[in-house]
Amino acid sequence: MDAAVPARAAPPTSPSRPPKAIRSTKPRGLDEDTAAPPAFPKCKSPSAAAAGGSGGAGAAASLLHHHADVPMDASVWAGLPDDLLLEVLARVPPFLLFRLRPVSRRWEAILHDPAFLAAHAAVPSHGPCLLTFSRGGGSHSAPHCSVLSVPLHARYKLPFGFLPPWDLWLVGSSGGLVCFSGFDGATFHTVVCNPLTQAWRLLPDMHCNQQRQLVLTVDKSRRSFKVIAASDVYGDKMLPTEVYDSKEDKWSVHQMMPAVNLCSSKMAFCDSRLYLETLSPLGLMMYRVDVGRWEHIPAKFPRSLLDGYLVAGARTRLFLVGRIGLYSTIQSMRIWELDHGRTVWVEISRMPPRYFRALLRLSAERFECFGQDNLICFTSWNQGKGLLYDVDKKAWSWIAGCASQPCNSQVCFYEPSLRSNASGAQIEMPVRRPIESWTTDASSAEMSNASYLRHYQ
């Protein structure tokens, strides 16, 4: 482990909130340099689980109890009232619930109970998850999708066969939903799905149905979601901004973005506003979804900025992440936050040199970063691990196995949710594959109904 960093002066405070208005984050389960131990012990063998009692009693004891050396009375689980069993299962990470369906008919019924779905949605998240989508190495290679649970140190494969076999790529995730876009021959399509329930919706064609940048956002208060298609140039014409509303199930054409010289193709969405970097005019272009209007923000970029990424934080917080220096000289990675009142970028953190050297071994090496709820994740093309930064805790930590195929993979934060309606999507299309097809990142021949949890090493 690296030596402790000497104490230094406190870094600049955030410009967007007073010192006392610090919002506690969700439980991360991570220390600064090392990940926390798994939240659950490794499961017993199928024979041991079967010997623990009838029905789902022995399986429940092996999954939900944290101390495998303490015997559990199977009769307690067998006679547990439905309301108490519902409360216990509501606190099980969602990836493990799908392995519980074959335990008994009683558990199968509870996992489909609307009261259970409501209770599970009300329980705080067990920690951040990263969704990795790999398109494969060849034209005939099937895409792969998986979720890495950071606190559980486990990667779970998501069956991808429920979506049409189109040439898709990952757009992003919000509120438990994931958006993909791609081509079926020469036709451009946009699909929104819930990977846990495998329910999905094919969005209608846009008025100008051409490939462009998309952003997915969920409005839990309205129980709906929106997909925003930013203005773009196609051939010799400018495509207008279009917004899809799941409540109306249609695209609406909004204002055309003024002619600008975009600095980057990366966008960030927070507080019902879409942000893009521009070089001319210098600063940001902001699109207000509520009024359907583009505005220019004259926020000058920091000096000697090599590559900047806009990252959306919680509520109104907007971050800028990038390297300072020259490609041929010593560089440093820094994080700024937009002061909306003064329209200036205020530096709030710097990546420690040991992390910077480990993440980017070459001065000109490319990196990607994305965020969610004041968490920022860094990935490098030449590494299979990521670096996580908690803005509120000011803590850095490594994430092993962040991307299994860096050259062909796309990664984003993902918040698993069993209730697609609760997270804003009225997606009621039929499930195409059984939920039991979920497996961990291990050989399918080694998996059984009693193997509820395999730790990703």
CSV table of N, CA, C and O in Angstrom, one decimal, residues 325-402:
chain,number,residue,atom,x,y,z
A,325,GLY,N,-1.0,21.3,-18.6
A,325,GLY,CA,0.4,21.2,-19.0
A,325,GLY,C,0.5,21.0,-20.5
A,325,GLY,O,-0.3,21.5,-21.2
A,326,LEU,N,1.6,20.4,-20.9
A,326,LEU,CA,1.9,20.1,-22.3
A,326,LEU,C,2.1,18.6,-22.5
A,326,LEU,O,2.4,17.9,-21.6
A,327,TYR,N,1.7,18.2,-23.7
A,327,TYR,CA,1.8,16.7,-23.9
A,327,TYR,C,3.2,16.2,-23.8
A,327,TYR,O,3.4,15.0,-23.5
A,328,SER,N,4.3,17.0,-24.0
A,328,SER,CA,5.7,16.6,-23.9
A,328,SER,C,6.3,16.9,-22.5
A,328,SER,O,7.5,16.6,-22.3
A,329,THR,N,5.5,17.5,-21.6
A,329,THR,CA,6.1,17.8,-20.3
A,329,THR,C,5.2,17.2,-19.2
A,329,THR,O,4.3,16.5,-19.5
A,330,ILE,N,5.6,17.5,-18.0
A,330,ILE,CA,4.8,17.0,-16.8
A,330,ILE,C,3.4,17.6,-16.8
A,330,ILE,O,3.2,18.8,-17.1
A,331,GLN,N,2.5,16.7,-16.5
A,331,GLN,CA,1.1,17.1,-16.5
A,331,GLN,C,0.5,16.8,-15.1
A,331,GLN,O,1.1,16.1,-14.3
A,332,SER,N,-0.7,17.4,-14.9
A,332,SER,CA,-1.5,17.0,-13.7
A,332,SER,C,-2.9,17.0,-14.1
A,332,SER,O,-3.4,17.7,-15.0
A,333,MET,N,-3.7,16.2,-13.4
A,333,MET,CA,-5.2,16.1,-13.6
A,333,MET,C,-5.9,16.9,-12.5
A,333,MET,O,-5.6,16.7,-11.3
A,334,ARG,N,-6.8,17.7,-12.9
A,334,ARG,CA,-7.5,18.6,-12.0
A,334,ARG,C,-9.0,18.6,-12.2
A,334,ARG,O,-9.4,18.2,-13.3
A,335,ILE,N,-9.7,19.0,-11.2
A,335,ILE,CA,-11.2,19.0,-11.3
A,335,ILE,C,-11.6,20.4,-10.9
A,335,ILE,O,-11.2,20.9,-9.8
A,336,TRP,N,-12.5,21.0,-11.7
A,336,TRP,CA,-13.0,22.3,-11.4
A,336,TRP,C,-14.6,22.2,-11.3
A,336,TRP,O,-15.2,21.2,-11.8
A,337,GLU,N,-15.2,23.1,-10.6
A,337,GLU,CA,-16.6,23.2,-10.5
A,337,GLU,C,-17.1,24.6,-11.0
A,337,GLU,O,-16.4,25.6,-10.7
A,338,LEU,N,-18.2,24.6,-11.8
A,338,LEU,CA,-18.7,25.8,-12.3
A,338,LEU,C,-19.4,26.6,-11.2
A,338,LEU,O,-20.3,26.1,-10.6
A,339,ASP,N,-18.9,27.9,-11.0
A,339,ASP,CA,-19.6,28.8,-10.2
A,339,ASP,C,-20.7,29.5,-11.0
A,339,ASP,O,-20.4,30.4,-11.9
A,340,HIS,N,-21.9,29.1,-10.9
A,340,HIS,CA,-23.0,29.6,-11.7
A,340,HIS,C,-23.2,31.1,-11.6
A,340,HIS,O,-23.6,31.8,-12.5
A,341,GLY,N,-23.0,31.6,-10.4
A,341,GLY,CA,-23.2,33.0,-10.1
A,341,GLY,C,-22.2,33.9,-10.8
A,341,GLY,O,-22.5,34.9,-11.5
A,342,ARG,N,-20.9,33.5,-10.8
A,342,ARG,CA,-19.8,34.3,-11.4
A,342,ARG,C,-19.4,33.8,-12.8
A,342,ARG,O,-18.6,34.4,-13.5
A,343,THR,N,-20.0,32.6,-13.2
A,343,THR,CA,-19.7,32.0,-14.5
A,343,THR,C,-18.2,31.8,-14.6
A,343,THR,O,-17.6,32.1,-15.7
A,344,VAL,N,-17.5,31.2,-13.6
A,344,VAL,CA,-16.1,30.9,-13.7
A,344,VAL,C,-15.9,29.5,-13.1
A,344,VAL,O,-16.7,29.0,-12.4
A,345,TRP,N,-14.8,28.9,-13.6
A,345,TRP,CA,-14.4,27.5,-13.1
A,345,TRP,C,-13.5,27.7,-11.9
A,345,TRP,O,-12.5,28.4,-11.9
A,346,VAL,N,-13.9,27.0,-10.8
A,346,VAL,CA,-13.2,27.1,-9.5
A,346,VAL,C,-12.6,25.7,-9.3
A,346,VAL,O,-13.3,24.7,-9.3
A,347,GLU,N,-11.2,25.6,-9.1
A,347,GLU,CA,-10.6,24.4,-8.9
A,347,GLU,C,-10.9,23.8,-7.5
A,347,GLU,O,-10.9,24.6,-6.5
A,348,ILE,N,-11.3,22.5,-7.4
A,348,ILE,CA,-11.7,21.9,-6.2
A,348,ILE,C,-10.9,20.7,-5.8
A,348,ILE,O,-10.9,20.3,-4.6
A,349,SER,N,-10.1,20.2,-6.7
A,349,SER,CA,-9.3,19.0,-6.4
A,349,SER,C,-8.3,18.8,-7.5
A,349,SER,O,-8.4,19.2,-8.6
A,350,ARG,N,-7.2,18.0,-7.1
A,350,ARG,CA,-6.2,17.6,-8.0
A,350,ARG,C,-5.9,16.1,-7.7
A,350,ARG,O,-5.9,15.7,-6.6
A,351,MET,N,-5.7,15.4,-8.8
A,351,MET,CA,-5.4,14.0,-8.7
A,351,MET,C,-4.0,13.8,-8.1
A,351,MET,O,-3.0,14.4,-8.6
A,352,PRO,N,-3.8,13.0,-7.0
A,352,PRO,CA,-2.5,12.8,-6.5
A,352,PRO,C,-1.5,12.2,-7.6
A,352,PRO,O,-2.0,11.5,-8.4
A,353,PRO,N,-0.3,12.6,-7.5
A,353,PRO,CA,0.7,12.2,-8.6
A,353,PRO,C,0.8,10.7,-8.8
A,353,PRO,O,0.9,10.2,-9.9
A,354,ARG,N,0.7,9.9,-7.7
A,354,ARG,CA,0.8,8.5,-7.8
A,354,ARG,C,-0.3,7.9,-8.5
A,354,ARG,O,-0.2,6.9,-9.3
A,355,TYR,N,-1.5,8.4,-8.4
A,355,TYR,CA,-2.7,7.9,-9.2
A,355,TYR,C,-2.5,8.4,-10.6
A,355,TYR,O,-2.9,7.6,-11.5
A,356,PHE,N,-2.1,9.6,-10.8
A,356,PHE,CA,-2.0,10.1,-12.2
A,356,PHE,C,-0.9,9.3,-13.0
A,356,PHE,O,-1.2,8.9,-14.1
A,357,ARG,N,0.2,8.9,-12.4
A,357,ARG,CA,1.2,8.1,-13.1
A,357,ARG,C,0.7,6.7,-13.3
A,357,ARG,O,1.1,6.1,-14.3
A,358,ALA,N,-0.1,6.2,-12.4
A,358,ALA,CA,-0.6,4.8,-12.6
A,358,ALA,C,-1.7,4.8,-13.6
A,358,ALA,O,-1.8,3.8,-14.4
A,359,LEU,N,-2.5,5.8,-13.7
A,359,LEU,CA,-3.6,5.8,-14.7
A,359,LEU,C,-3.1,6.1,-16.1
A,359,LEU,O,-3.6,5.5,-17.0
A,360,LEU,N,-2.2,7.1,-16.2
A,360,LEU,CA,-1.7,7.5,-17.5
A,360,LEU,C,-0.2,7.3,-17.6
A,360,LEU,O,0.5,8.2,-17.1
A,361,ARG,N,0.2,6.2,-18.1
A,361,ARG,CA,1.6,5.9,-18.2
A,361,ARG,C,2.4,6.7,-19.2
A,361,ARG,O,3.5,6.9,-19.1
A,362,LEU,N,1.7,7.1,-20.2
A,362,LEU,CA,2.2,8.0,-21.3
A,362,LEU,C,1.6,9.4,-21.3
A,362,LEU,O,0.4,9.5,-20.9
A,363,SER,N,2.4,10.4,-21.6
A,363,SER,CA,1.9,11.7,-21.5
A,363,SER,C,0.8,12.0,-22.5
A,363,SER,O,-0.1,12.8,-22.2
A,364,ALA,N,0.8,11.3,-23.6
A,364,ALA,CA,-0.3,11.6,-24.6
A,364,ALA,C,-1.4,10.5,-24.6
A,364,ALA,O,-2.2,10.4,-25.5
A,365,GLU,N,-1.4,9.7,-23.5
A,365,GLU,CA,-2.4,8.6,-23.5
A,365,GLU,C,-3.8,9.2,-23.2
A,365,GLU,O,-4.0,10.1,-22.5
A,366,ARG,N,-4.8,8.6,-23.9
A,366,ARG,CA,-6.2,9.0,-23.8
A,366,ARG,C,-6.8,8.4,-22.5
A,366,ARG,O,-6.5,7.3,-22.1
A,367,PHE,N,-7.8,9.1,-22.0
A,367,PHE,CA,-8.6,8.7,-20.9
A,367,PHE,C,-10.0,9.1,-21.1
A,367,PHE,O,-10.3,9.9,-21.9
A,368,GLU,N,-10.9,8.4,-20.3
A,368,GLU,CA,-12.3,8.8,-20.3
A,368,GLU,C,-12.7,9.0,-18.9
A,368,GLU,O,-12.1,8.4,-17.9
A,369,CYS,N,-13.7,9.8,-18.7
A,369,CYS,CA,-14.3,10.0,-17.4
A,369,CYS,C,-15.8,10.3,-17.5
A,369,CYS,O,-16.2,10.9,-18.5
A,370,PHE,N,-16.5,9.9,-16.4
A,370,PHE,CA,-17.9,10.1,-16.4
A,370,PHE,C,-18.3,10.1,-14.9
A,370,PHE,O,-17.6,9.7,-14.0
A,371,GLY,N,-19.5,10.7,-14.6
A,371,GLY,CA,-19.9,10.9,-13.2
A,371,GLY,C,-21.3,10.6,-13.0
A,371,GLY,O,-22.2,10.5,-13.9
A,372,GLN,N,-21.6,10.5,-11.7
A,372,GLN,CA,-23.0,10.4,-11.2
A,372,GLN,C,-23.0,10.7,-9.7
A,372,GLN,O,-22.2,10.1,-8.9
A,373,ASP,N,-23.9,11.5,-9.3
A,373,ASP,CA,-24.1,11.9,-7.8
A,373,ASP,C,-22.8,12.2,-7.2
A,373,ASP,O,-22.4,11.6,-6.1
A,374,ASN,N,-22.0,13.1,-7.7
A,374,ASN,CA,-20.7,13.6,-7.2
A,374,ASN,C,-19.7,12.5,-7.1
A,374,ASN,O,-18.7,12.6,-6.3
A,375,LEU,N,-19.8,11.4,-7.9
A,375,LEU,CA,-18.8,10.4,-8.1
A,375,LEU,C,-18.2,10.6,-9.5
A,375,LEU,O,-19.0,10.7,-10.4
A,376,ILE,N,-16.9,10.6,-9.6
A,376,ILE,CA,-16.3,10.7,-10.9
A,376,ILE,C,-15.4,9.5,-11.1
A,376,ILE,O,-14.5,9.2,-10.3
A,377,CYS,N,-15.5,8.8,-12.3
A,377,CYS,CA,-14.8,7.6,-12.6
A,377,CYS,C,-13.9,7.9,-13.8
A,377,CYS,O,-14.3,8.5,-14.8
A,378,PHE,N,-12.6,7.5,-13.6
A,378,PHE,CA,-11.6,7.7,-14.7
A,378,PHE,C,-11.2,6.3,-15.2
A,378,PHE,O,-11.0,5.4,-14.4
A,379,THR,N,-11.1,6.2,-16.5
A,379,THR,CA,-10.7,4.9,-17.1
A,379,THR,C,-9.6,5.3,-18.2
A,379,THR,O,-9.7,6.4,-18.8
A,380,SER,N,-8.7,4.4,-18.4
A,380,SER,CA,-7.7,4.5,-19.4
A,380,SER,C,-7.8,3.4,-20.4
A,380,SER,O,-8.2,2.3,-20.1
A,381,TRP,N,-7.5,3.7,-21.7
A,381,TRP,CA,-7.6,2.7,-22.7
A,381,TRP,C,-6.7,1.5,-22.5
A,381,TRP,O,-7.0,0.4,-23.0
A,382,ASN,N,-5.6,1.7,-21.9
A,382,ASN,CA,-4.6,0.6,-21.8
A,382,ASN,C,-4.7,-0.2,-20.5
A,382,ASN,O,-3.8,-0.9,-20.1
A,383,GLN,N,-5.7,0.1,-19.7
A,383,GLN,CA,-5.8,-0.6,-18.4
A,383,GLN,C,-7.2,-1.2,-18.2
A,383,GLN,O,-8.2,-0.7,-18.8
A,384,GLY,N,-7.3,-2.2,-17.4
A,384,GLY,CA,-8.6,-2.8,-17.1
A,384,GLY,C,-9.1,-2.4,-15.8
A,384,GLY,O,-10.0,-3.0,-15.3
A,385,LYS,N,-8.6,-1.4,-15.2
A,385,LYS,CA,-9.1,-0.9,-13.9
A,385,LYS,C,-9.4,0.6,-14.0
A,385,LYS,O,-8.9,1.3,-14.9
A,386,GLY,N,-10.3,1.1,-13.1
A,386,GLY,CA,-10.7,2.5,-13.1
A,386,GLY,C,-10.3,3.1,-11.8
A,386,GLY,O,-10.0,2.5,-10.8
A,387,LEU,N,-10.4,4.4,-11.8
A,387,LEU,CA,-10.1,5.2,-10.6
A,387,LEU,C,-11.3,6.0,-10.3
A,387,LEU,O,-11.9,6.7,-11.1
A,388,LEU,N,-11.8,5.9,-9.0
A,388,LEU,CA,-13.0,6.5,-8.5
A,388,LEU,C,-12.7,7.6,-7.6
A,388,LEU,O,-11.9,7.4,-6.7
A,389,TYR,N,-13.3,8.8,-7.8
A,389,TYR,CA,-13.1,9.9,-6.9
A,389,TYR,C,-14.5,10.3,-6.4
A,389,TYR,O,-15.4,10.6,-7.1
A,390,ASP,N,-14.6,10.4,-5.0
A,390,ASP,CA,-15.8,10.9,-4.4
A,390,ASP,C,-15.6,12.4,-4.0
A,390,ASP,O,-14.7,12.7,-3.2
A,391,VAL,N,-16.3,13.2,-4.7
A,391,VAL,CA,-16.2,14.7,-4.5
A,391,VAL,C,-16.5,15.1,-3.1
A,391,VAL,O,-15.8,16.0,-2.6
A,392,ASP,N,-17.5,14.5,-2.5
A,392,ASP,CA,-17.9,14.9,-1.2
A,392,ASP,C,-16.9,14.5,-0.1
A,392,ASP,O,-16.5,15.2,0.8
A,393,LYS,N,-16.4,13.2,-0.2
A,393,LYS,CA,-15.5,12.7,0.7
A,393,LYS,C,-14.0,13.0,0.4
A,393,LYS,O,-13.1,12.8,1.2
A,394,LYS,N,-13.8,13.5,-0.8
A,394,LYS,CA,-12.4,13.8,-1.3
A,394,LYS,C,-11.5,12.6,-1.2
A,394,LYS,O,-10.4,12.7,-0.7
A,395,ALA,N,-12.0,11.5,-1.6
A,395,ALA,CA,-11.3,10.2,-1.5
A,395,ALA,C,-11.2,9.5,-2.9
A,395,ALA,O,-12.1,9.6,-3.7
A,396,TRP,N,-9.9,9.0,-3.1
A,396,TRP,CA,-9.6,8.3,-4.3
A,396,TRP,C,-9.5,6.8,-4.0
A,396,TRP,O,-9.0,6.4,-3.0
A,397,SER,N,-10.0,6.0,-5.0
A,397,SER,CA,-9.9,4.5,-4.8
A,397,SER,C,-9.9,3.8,-6.2
A,397,SER,O,-10.5,4.3,-7.1
A,398,TRP,N,-9.1,2.7,-6.3
A,398,TRP,CA,-9.1,1.9,-7.5
A,398,TRP,C,-10.3,1.0,-7.6
A,398,TRP,O,-10.8,0.5,-6.6
A,399,ILE,N,-10.7,0.8,-8.8
A,399,ILE,CA,-11.7,-0.2,-9.1
A,399,ILE,C,-11.2,-1.2,-10.1
A,399,ILE,O,-10.9,-0.9,-11.2
A,400,ALA,N,-11.0,-2.5,-9.6
A,400,ALA,CA,-10.4,-3.5,-10.4
A,400,ALA,C,-11.5,-4.0,-11.4
A,400,ALA,O,-12.7,-4.1,-11.0
A,401,GLY,N,-11.1,-4.4,-12.6
A,401,GLY,CA,-12.0,-4.9,-13.6
A,401,GLY,C,-13.0,-4.0,-14.0
A,401,GLY,O,-14.2,-4.3,-14.3
A,402,CYS,N,-12.7,-2.7,-14.2
A,402,CYS,CA,-13.7,-1.7,-14.6
A,402,CYS,C,-14.1,-1.9,-16.0
A,402,CYS,O,-15.2,-1.7,-16.4
